[in-house]
Tab-separated table of C-alpha atoms and ligand atoms in Angstrom:
chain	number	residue	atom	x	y	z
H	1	UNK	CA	105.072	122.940	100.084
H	2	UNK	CA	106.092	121.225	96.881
H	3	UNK	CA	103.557	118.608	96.208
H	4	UNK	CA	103.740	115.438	93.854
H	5	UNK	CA	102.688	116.152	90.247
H	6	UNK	CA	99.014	116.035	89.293
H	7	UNK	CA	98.014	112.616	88.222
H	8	UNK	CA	101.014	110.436	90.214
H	9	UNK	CA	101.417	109.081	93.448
H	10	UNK	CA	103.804	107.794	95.929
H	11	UNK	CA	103.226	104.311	96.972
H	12	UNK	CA	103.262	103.969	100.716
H	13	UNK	CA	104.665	101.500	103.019
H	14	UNK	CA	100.899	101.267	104.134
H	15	UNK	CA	100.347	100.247	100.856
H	16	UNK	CA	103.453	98.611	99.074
H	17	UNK	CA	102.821	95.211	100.484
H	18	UNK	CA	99.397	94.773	98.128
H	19	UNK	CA	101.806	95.601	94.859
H	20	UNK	CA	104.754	93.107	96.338
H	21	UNK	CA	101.727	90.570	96.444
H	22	UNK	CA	100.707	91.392	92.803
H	23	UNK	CA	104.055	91.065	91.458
H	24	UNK	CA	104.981	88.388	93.461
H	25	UNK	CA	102.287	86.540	91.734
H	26	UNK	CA	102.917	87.663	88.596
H	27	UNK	CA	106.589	86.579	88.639
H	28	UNK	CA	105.206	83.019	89.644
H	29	UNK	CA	102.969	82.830	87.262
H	30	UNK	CA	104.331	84.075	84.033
H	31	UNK	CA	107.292	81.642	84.737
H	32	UNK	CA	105.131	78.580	84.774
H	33	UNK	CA	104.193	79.926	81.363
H	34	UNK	CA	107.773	80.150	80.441
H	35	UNK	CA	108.366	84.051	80.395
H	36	UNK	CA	111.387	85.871	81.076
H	37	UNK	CA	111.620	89.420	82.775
H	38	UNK	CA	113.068	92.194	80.500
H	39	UNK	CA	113.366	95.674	81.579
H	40	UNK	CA	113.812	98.163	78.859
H	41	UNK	CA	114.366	102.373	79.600
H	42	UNK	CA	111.663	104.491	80.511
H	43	UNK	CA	112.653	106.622	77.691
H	44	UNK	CA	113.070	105.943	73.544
H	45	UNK	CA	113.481	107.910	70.441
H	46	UNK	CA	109.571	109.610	70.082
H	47	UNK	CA	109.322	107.764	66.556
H	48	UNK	CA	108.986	104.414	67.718
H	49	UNK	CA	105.968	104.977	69.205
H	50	UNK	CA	104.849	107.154	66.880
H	51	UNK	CA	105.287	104.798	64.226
H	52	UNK	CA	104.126	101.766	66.316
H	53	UNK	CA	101.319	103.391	68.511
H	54	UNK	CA	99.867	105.575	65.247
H	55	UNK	CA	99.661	109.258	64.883
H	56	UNK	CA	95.997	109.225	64.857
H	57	UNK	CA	95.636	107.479	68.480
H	58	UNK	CA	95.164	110.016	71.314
H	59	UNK	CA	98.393	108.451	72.949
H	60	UNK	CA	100.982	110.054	70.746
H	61	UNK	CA	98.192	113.002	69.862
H	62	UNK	CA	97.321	114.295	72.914
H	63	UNK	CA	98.932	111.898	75.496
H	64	UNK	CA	102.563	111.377	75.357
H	65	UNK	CA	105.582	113.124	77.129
H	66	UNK	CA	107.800	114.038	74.668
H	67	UNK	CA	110.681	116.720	75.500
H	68	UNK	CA	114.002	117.717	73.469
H	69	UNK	CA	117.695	116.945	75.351
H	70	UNK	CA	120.461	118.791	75.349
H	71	UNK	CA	121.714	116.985	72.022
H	72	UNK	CA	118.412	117.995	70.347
H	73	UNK	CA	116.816	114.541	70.150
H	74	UNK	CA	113.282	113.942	70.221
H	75	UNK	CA	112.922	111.903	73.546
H	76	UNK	CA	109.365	110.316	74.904
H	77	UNK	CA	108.473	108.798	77.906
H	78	UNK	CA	107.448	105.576	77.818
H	79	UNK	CA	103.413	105.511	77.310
H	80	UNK	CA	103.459	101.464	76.920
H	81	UNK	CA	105.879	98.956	76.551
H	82	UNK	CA	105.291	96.316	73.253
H	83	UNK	CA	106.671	99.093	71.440
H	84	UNK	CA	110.225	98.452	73.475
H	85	UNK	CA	109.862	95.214	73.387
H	86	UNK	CA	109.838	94.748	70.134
H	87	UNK	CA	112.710	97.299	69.656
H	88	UNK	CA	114.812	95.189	72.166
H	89	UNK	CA	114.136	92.261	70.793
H	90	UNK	CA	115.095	93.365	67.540
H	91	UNK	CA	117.966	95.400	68.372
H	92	UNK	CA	119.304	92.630	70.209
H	93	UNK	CA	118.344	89.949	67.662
H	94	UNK	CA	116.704	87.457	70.043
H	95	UNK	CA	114.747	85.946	67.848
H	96	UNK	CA	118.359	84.026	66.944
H	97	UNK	CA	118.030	80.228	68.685
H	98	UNK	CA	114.222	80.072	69.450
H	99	UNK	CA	110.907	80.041	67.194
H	100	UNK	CA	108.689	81.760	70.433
H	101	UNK	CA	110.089	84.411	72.678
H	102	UNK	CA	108.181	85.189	75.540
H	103	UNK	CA	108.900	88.363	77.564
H	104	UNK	CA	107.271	89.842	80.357
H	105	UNK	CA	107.659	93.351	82.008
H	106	UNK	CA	107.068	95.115	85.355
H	107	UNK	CA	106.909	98.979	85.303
H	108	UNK	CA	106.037	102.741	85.294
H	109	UNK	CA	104.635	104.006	81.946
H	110	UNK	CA	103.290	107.438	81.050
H	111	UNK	CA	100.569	109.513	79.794
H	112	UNK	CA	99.378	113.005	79.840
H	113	UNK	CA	95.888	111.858	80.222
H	114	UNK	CA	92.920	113.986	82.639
H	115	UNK	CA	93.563	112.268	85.934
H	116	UNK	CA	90.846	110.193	87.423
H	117	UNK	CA	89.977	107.009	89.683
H	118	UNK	CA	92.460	104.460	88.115
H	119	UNK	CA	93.693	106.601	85.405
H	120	UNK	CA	97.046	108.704	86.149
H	121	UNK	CA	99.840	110.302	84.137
H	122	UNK	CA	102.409	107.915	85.436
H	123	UNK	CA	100.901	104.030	85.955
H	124	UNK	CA	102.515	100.784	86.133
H	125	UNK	CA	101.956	97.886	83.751
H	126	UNK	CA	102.516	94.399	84.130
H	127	UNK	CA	102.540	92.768	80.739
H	128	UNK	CA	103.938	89.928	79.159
H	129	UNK	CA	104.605	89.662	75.254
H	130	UNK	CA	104.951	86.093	73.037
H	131	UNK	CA	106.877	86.728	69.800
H	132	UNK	CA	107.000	84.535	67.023
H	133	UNK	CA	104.038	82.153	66.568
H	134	UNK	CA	100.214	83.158	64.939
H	135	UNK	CA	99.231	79.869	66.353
H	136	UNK	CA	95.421	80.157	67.466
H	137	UNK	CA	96.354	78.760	70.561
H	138	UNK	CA	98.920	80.882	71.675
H	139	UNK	CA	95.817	83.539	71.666
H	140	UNK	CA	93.847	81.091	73.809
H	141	UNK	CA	96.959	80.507	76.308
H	142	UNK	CA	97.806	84.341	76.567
H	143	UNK	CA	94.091	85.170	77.530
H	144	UNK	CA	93.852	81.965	79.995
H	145	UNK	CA	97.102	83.491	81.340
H	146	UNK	CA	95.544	86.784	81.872
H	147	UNK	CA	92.352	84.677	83.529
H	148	UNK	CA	94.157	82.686	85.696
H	149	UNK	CA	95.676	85.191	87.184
H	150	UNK	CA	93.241	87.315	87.613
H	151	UNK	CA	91.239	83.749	89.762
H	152	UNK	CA	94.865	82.886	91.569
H	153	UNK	CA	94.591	86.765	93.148
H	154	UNK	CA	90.857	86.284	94.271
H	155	UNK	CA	89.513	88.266	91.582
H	156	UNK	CA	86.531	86.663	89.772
H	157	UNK	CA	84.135	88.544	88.544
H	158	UNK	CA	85.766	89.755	85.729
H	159	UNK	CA	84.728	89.951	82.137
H	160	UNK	CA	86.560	88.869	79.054
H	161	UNK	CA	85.606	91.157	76.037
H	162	UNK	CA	87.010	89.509	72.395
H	163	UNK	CA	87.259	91.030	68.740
H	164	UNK	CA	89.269	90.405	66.005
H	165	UNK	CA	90.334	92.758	63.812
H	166	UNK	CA	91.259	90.611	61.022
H	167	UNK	CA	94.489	91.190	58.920
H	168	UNK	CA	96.019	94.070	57.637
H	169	UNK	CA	93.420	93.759	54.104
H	170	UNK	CA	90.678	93.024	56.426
H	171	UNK	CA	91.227	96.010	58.538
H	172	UNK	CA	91.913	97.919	55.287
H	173	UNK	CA	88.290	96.947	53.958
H	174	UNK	CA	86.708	97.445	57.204
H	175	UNK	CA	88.269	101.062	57.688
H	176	UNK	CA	86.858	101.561	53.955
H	177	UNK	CA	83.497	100.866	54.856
H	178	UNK	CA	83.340	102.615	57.548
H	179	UNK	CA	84.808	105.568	56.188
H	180	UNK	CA	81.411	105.418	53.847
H	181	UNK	CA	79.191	104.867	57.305
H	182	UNK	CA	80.443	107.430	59.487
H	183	UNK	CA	80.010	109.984	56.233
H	184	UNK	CA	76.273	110.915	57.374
H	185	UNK	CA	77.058	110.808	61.708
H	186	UNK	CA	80.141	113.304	60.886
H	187	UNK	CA	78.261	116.346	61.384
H	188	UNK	CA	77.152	115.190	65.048
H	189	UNK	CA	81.026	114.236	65.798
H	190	UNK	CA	83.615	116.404	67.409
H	191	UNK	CA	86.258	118.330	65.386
H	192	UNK	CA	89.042	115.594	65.868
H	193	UNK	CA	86.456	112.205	65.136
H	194	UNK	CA	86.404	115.035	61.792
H	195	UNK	CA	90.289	114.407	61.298
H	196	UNK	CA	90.008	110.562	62.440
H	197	UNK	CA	87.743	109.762	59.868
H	198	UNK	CA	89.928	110.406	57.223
H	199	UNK	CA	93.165	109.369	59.312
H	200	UNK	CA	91.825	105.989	60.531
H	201	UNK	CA	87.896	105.666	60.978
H	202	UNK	CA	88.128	102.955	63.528
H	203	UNK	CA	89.370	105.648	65.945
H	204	UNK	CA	86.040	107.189	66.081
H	205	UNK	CA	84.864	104.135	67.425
H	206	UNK	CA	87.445	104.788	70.613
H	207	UNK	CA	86.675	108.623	70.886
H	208	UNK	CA	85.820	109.402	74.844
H	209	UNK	CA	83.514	112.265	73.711
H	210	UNK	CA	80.360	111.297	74.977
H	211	UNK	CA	78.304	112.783	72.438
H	212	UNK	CA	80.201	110.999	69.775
H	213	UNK	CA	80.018	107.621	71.125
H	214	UNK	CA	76.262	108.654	71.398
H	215	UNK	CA	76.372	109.400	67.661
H	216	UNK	CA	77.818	105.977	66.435
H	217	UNK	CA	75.879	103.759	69.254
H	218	UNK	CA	73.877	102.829	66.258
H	219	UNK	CA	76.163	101.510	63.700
H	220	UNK	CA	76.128	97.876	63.608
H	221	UNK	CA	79.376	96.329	62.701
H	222	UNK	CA	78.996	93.422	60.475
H	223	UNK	CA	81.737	90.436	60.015
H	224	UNK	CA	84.241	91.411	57.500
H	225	UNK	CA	87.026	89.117	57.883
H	226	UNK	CA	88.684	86.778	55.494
H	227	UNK	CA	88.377	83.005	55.435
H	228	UNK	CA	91.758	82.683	57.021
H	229	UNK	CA	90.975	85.519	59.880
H	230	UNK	CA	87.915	83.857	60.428
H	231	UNK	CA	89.111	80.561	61.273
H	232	UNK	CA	91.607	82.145	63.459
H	233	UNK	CA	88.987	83.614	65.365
H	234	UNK	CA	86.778	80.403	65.347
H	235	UNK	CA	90.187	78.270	66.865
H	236	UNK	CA	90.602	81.473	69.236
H	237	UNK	CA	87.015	81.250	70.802
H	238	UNK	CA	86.979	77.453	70.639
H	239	UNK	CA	89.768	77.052	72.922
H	240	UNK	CA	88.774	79.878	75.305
H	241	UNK	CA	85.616	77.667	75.668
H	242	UNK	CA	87.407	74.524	75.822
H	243	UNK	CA	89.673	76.376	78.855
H	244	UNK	CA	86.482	77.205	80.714
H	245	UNK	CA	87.200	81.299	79.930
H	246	UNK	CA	84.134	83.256	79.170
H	247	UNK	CA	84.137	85.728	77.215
H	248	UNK	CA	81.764	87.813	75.233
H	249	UNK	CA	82.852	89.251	71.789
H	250	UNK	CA	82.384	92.841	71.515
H	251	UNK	CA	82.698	93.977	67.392
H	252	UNK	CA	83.076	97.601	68.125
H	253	UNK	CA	86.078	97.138	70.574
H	254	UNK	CA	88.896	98.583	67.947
H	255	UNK	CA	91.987	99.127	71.322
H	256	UNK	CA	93.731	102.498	71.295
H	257	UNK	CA	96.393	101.538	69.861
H	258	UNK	CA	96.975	101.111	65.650
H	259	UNK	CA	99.250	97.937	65.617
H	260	UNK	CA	96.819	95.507	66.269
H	261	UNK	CA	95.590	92.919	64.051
H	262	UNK	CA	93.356	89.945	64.401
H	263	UNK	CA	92.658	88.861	67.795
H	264	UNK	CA	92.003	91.647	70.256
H	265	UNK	CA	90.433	91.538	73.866
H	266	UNK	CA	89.715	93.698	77.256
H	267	UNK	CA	89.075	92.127	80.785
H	268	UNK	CA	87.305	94.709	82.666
H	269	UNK	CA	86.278	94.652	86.362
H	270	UNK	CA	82.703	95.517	87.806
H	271	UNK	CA	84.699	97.356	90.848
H	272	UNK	CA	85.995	100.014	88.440
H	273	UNK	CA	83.016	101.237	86.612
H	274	UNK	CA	81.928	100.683	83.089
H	275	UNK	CA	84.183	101.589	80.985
H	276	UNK	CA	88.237	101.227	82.171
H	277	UNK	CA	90.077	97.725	81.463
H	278	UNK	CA	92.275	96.138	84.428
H	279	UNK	CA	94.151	94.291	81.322
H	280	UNK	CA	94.465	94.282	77.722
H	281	UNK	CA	96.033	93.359	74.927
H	282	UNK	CA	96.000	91.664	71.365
H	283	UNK	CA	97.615	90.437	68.595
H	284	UNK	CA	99.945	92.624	66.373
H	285	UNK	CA	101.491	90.556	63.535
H	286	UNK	CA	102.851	93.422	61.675
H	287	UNK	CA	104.691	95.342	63.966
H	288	UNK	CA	107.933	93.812	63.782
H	289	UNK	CA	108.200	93.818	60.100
H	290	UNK	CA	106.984	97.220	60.200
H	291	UNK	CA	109.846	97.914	62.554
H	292	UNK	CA	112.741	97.067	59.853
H	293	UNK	CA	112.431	93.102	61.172
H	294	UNK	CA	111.303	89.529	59.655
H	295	UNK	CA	107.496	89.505	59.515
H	296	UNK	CA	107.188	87.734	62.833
H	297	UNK	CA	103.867	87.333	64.459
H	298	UNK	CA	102.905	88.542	68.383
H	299	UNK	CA	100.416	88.987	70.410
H	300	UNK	CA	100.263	90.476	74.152
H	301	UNK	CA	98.861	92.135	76.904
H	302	UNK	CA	99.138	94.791	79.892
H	303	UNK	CA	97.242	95.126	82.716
H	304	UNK	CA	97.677	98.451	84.647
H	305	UNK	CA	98.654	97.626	87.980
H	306	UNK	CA	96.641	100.660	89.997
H	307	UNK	CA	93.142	99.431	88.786
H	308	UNK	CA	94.152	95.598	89.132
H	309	UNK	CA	95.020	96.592	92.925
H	310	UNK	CA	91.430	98.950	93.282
H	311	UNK	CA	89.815	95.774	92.226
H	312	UNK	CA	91.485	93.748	93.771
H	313	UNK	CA	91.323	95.649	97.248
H	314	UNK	CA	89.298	93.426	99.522
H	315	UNK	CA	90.097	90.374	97.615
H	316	UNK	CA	93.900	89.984	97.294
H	317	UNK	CA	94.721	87.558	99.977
H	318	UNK	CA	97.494	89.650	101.944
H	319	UNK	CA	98.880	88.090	105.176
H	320	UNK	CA	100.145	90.945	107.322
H	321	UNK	CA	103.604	91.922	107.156
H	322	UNK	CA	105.641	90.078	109.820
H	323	UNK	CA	108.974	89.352	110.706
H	324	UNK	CA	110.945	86.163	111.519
H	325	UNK	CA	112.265	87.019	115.453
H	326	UNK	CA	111.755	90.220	117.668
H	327	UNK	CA	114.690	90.788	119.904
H	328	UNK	CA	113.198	92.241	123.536
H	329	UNK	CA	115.762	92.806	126.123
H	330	UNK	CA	114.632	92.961	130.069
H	331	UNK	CA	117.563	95.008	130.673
H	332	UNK	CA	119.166	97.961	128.980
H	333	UNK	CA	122.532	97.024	129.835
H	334	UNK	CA	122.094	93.894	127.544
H	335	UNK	CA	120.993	96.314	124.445
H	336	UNK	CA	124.480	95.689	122.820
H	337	UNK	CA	123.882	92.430	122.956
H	338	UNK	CA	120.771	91.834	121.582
H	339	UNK	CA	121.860	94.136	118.578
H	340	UNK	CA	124.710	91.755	118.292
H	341	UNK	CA	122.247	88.869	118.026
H	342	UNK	CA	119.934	90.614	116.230
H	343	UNK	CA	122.753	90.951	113.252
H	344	UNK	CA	123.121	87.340	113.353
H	345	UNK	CA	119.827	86.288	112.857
H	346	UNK	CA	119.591	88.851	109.661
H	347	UNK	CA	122.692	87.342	108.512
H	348	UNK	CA	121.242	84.004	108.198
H	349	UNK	CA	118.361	85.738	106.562
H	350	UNK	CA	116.133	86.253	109.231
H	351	UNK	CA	114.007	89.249	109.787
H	352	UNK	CA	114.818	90.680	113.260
H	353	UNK	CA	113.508	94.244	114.982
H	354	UNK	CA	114.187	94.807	118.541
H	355	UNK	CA	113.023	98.054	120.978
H	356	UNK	CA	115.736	101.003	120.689
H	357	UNK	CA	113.585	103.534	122.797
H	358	UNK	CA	113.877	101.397	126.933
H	359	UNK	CA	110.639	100.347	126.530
H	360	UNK	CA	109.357	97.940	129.925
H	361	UNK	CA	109.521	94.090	128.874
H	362	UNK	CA	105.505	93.949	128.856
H	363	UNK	CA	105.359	96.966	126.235
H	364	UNK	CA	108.322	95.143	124.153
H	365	UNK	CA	105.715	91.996	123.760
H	366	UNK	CA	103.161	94.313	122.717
H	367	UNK	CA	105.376	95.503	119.869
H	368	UNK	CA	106.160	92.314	118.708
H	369	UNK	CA	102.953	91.101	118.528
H	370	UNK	CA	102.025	94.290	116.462
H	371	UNK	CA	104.674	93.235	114.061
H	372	UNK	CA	103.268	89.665	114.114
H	373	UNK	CA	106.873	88.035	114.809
H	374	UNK	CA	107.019	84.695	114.845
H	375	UNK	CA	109.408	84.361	117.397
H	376	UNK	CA	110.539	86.723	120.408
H	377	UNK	CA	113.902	86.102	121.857
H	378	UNK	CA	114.213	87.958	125.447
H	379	UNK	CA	117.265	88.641	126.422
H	380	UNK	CA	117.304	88.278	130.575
H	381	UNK	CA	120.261	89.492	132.453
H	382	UNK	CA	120.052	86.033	135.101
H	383	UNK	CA	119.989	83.682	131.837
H	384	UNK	CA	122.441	85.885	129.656
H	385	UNK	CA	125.009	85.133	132.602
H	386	UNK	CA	124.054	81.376	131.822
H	387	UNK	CA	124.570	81.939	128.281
H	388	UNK	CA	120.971	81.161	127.403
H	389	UNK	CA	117.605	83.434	126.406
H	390	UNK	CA	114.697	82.604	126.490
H	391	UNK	CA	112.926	81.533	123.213
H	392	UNK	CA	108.859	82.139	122.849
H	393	UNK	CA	106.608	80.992	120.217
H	394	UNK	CA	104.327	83.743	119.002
H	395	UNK	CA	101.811	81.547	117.541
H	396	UNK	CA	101.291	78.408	120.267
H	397	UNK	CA	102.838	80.887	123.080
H	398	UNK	CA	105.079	78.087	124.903
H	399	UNK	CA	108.462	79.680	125.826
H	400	UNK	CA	111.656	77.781	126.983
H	401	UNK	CA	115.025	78.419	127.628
H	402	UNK	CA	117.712	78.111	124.726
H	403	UNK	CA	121.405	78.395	124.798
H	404	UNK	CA	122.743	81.450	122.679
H	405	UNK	CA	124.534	78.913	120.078
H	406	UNK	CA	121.157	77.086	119.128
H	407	UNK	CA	118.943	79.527	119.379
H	408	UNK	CA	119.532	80.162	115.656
H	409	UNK	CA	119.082	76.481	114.971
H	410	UNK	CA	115.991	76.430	116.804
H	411	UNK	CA	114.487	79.356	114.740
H	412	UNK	CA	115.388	78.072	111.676
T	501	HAM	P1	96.476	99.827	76.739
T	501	HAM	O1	95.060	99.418	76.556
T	501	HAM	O2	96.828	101.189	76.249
T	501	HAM	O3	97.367	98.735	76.014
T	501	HAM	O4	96.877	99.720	78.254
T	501	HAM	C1	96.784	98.508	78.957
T	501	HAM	C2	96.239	98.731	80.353
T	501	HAM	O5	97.016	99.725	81.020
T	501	HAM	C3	94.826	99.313	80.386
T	501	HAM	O6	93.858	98.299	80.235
T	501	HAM	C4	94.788	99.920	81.771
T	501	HAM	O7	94.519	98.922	82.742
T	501	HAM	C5	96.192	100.425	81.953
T	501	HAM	N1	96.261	101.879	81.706
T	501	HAM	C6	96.321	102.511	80.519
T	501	HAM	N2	96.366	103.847	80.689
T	501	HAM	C7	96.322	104.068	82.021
T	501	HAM	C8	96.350	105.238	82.855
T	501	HAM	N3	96.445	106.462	82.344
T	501	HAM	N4	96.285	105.086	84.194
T	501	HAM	C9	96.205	103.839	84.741
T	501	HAM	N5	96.192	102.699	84.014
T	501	HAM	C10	96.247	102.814	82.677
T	501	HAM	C11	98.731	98.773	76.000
T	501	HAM	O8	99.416	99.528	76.627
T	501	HAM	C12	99.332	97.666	75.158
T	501	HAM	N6	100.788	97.846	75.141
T	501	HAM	C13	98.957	96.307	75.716
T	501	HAM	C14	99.536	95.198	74.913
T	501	HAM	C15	100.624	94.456	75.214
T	501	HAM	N7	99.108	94.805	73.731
T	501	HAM	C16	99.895	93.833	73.288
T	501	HAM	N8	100.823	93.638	74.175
């Protein structure tokens, strides 16, 4: 039997309703924030995230699907999405009109990675990106965003790790020094933190060898930002405080990724062990420009949707699923009928089921109490003749009798 591929999953309809709550909240929230959805393709030209990404980050090393087409173009599945945002946005020059774009996303994304408990080759992301401002507090509101939703799903016990990575000089003189540090650890590091150190040191730092991570455990990373980054920083963690967000800064957390500068952060959840993020994200001011664009600041973030929803298992409040009116009839001949009915109701946008299988009236109930209708409509053949059914309120359980034409009133 053909099974689904190693490191994806189908999403039941046991399961589906958790993710509709998710994004249901997500949509709610990110528009009080004043983001707009944008979907772009699952797949892109390889380069732009090997330009954006870095070809020293284990993503476009070791992680991303990348296949030829038939016209001999160099084709990658999507492994994240700032990288098509920022395409899209240039491509399709929104920056035109307004000083702060703010997009936010909903889907699959892909990487070749080793499958384990909340890491798969094909996740989803939920991420939201805010173009066009290095404003300290647009740092502060994207975080508080992240945080708030995190709280408005039941989720609390999350923690807020902070860095910043300075700009593109400071990370330039931090990768310097470091290239000097790591010199005397490199003969205790694996073959590619070898290659790293020369490519980009700070990758070392992100290596998921144990035994390198053991090796470097004792470098101490000391404050090398400018004046300017500095204060950023200082404005960033002042308003995080001021917003009641904790947060602890973490100087060795470098992100995966090679276009970030200045702020970065992680939110990680106790419910998924130590070391994978539900969310993150940072700034990256020199993307765009990098990208053929203005020099336009950003900053971002992504939370992967599987490990939100592990962490969030017993604490997203779900109601069960239900529907508006169950249709039971008391006699088959009437089945027409109540199908008849049963298309009116989900014409005025009701949710309707009714029994298809002669079912007795008592085992009907039981079914729509399993689907926790709100109303049951019973169609009896004495009351039909009268034009009328009988109308019964799942919840206080008081039933009368309704006349066809306003039982739809009624339930409305
Ligand atoms: P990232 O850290 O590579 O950043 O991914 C963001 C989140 O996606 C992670 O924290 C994690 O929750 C989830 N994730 C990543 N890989 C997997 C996987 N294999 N399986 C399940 N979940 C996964 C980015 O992607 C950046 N684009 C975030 C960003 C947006 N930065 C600025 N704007």
């Amino acid at each position: 039997m053909l099974k689904a591929l190693r490191g994806t999953k189908d999403i039941l309809p046991d399961d589906i309703g958790m993710w509709q709550v998710v994004e249901a909240f997500a949509r709610d929230i990110f528009s009080i924030y004043g983001y707009k959805e944008i979907r772009t393709p699952i797949i892109e030209d390889a380069s732009l995230f090997i330009r954006s990404i870095g070809d020293a980050t284990d993503i476009v090393r070791k992680e991303m699907y990348i296949f030829t087409d038939r016209g001999g173009r160099n084709i990658a599945l999507r492994p994240e999405a700032t990288a098509s945002v920022v395409r899209a946005y240039l491509e399709n020059s929104m920056a035109q009109n307004q000083d702060l774009t703010k997009l936010f996303y909903i889907g699959p994304m892909f990487r070749s990675e080793r499958p384990q408990k909340g890491r798969q080759r094909q996740f989803y992301q939920l991420g939201v990106e805010a173009i066009g401002s290095d404003n300290p507090l647009l740092d502060v509101e994207t975080i508080v965003l992240a945080a708030r939703f995190l709280q408005k799903l039941g989720l609390r016990d999350f923690k807020v790790n902070l860095n910043s990575l300075g700009c593109e000089k400071d990370k330039q003189a931090i990768i310097k020094k470091y290239r000097d540090i790591i010199k005397p650890y490199l003969g205790s590091l694996c073959a590619e933190c070898g290659e790293r150190s020369k490519k980009n040191v700070l990758r070392v730092f992100d290596c998921k060898n144990e035994k390198c991570a053991e090796a470097v455990k004792g470098i101490k990373f000391d404050n090398l930002l400018c004046a300017d980054c500095a204060e950023h920083f200082e404005s960033v963690k002042k308003g995080l405080k001021n917003s009641g967000v904790d947060f602890i800064v973490e100087p060795k957390m470098v992100r995966g990724l090679d276009y970030y500068t200045k702020t970065v952060f992680e939110i990680s959840s106790p419910d998924l062990g130590a070391k994978d993020a539900i969310c993150a994200g940072g700034r990256y001011n020199n993307l765009i420009r990098d990208m053929g664009g203005k020099a336009t600041p950003a900053i971002g973030f992504a939370f992967g949707m599987e490990r939100l929803i592990l962490a969030g298992k017993d604490k997203i409040s779900m109601s069960a699923p239900s529907i508006a009116v169950f249709m039971a009839i008391a006699d088959k001949a009437l089945e027409y009928d109540a199908f008849k009915m049963m298309s009116l109701f989900r014409d005025n946008g009701l949710s309707c089921e009714m029994d298809r299988e002669g079912r007795s009236l008592k085992s009907q109930m039981r079914k729509a109490q399993k689907l926790n209708a709100r109303f049951t409509v019973i169609l009896g053949e004495e009351e039909f003749r009268r034009d009328k059914v009988i109308l019964k309120d799942m919840n206080s359980g008081e039933q009368k009798e309704a006349g066809m034409d306003e039982v739809l009133k009624e339930i409305i």
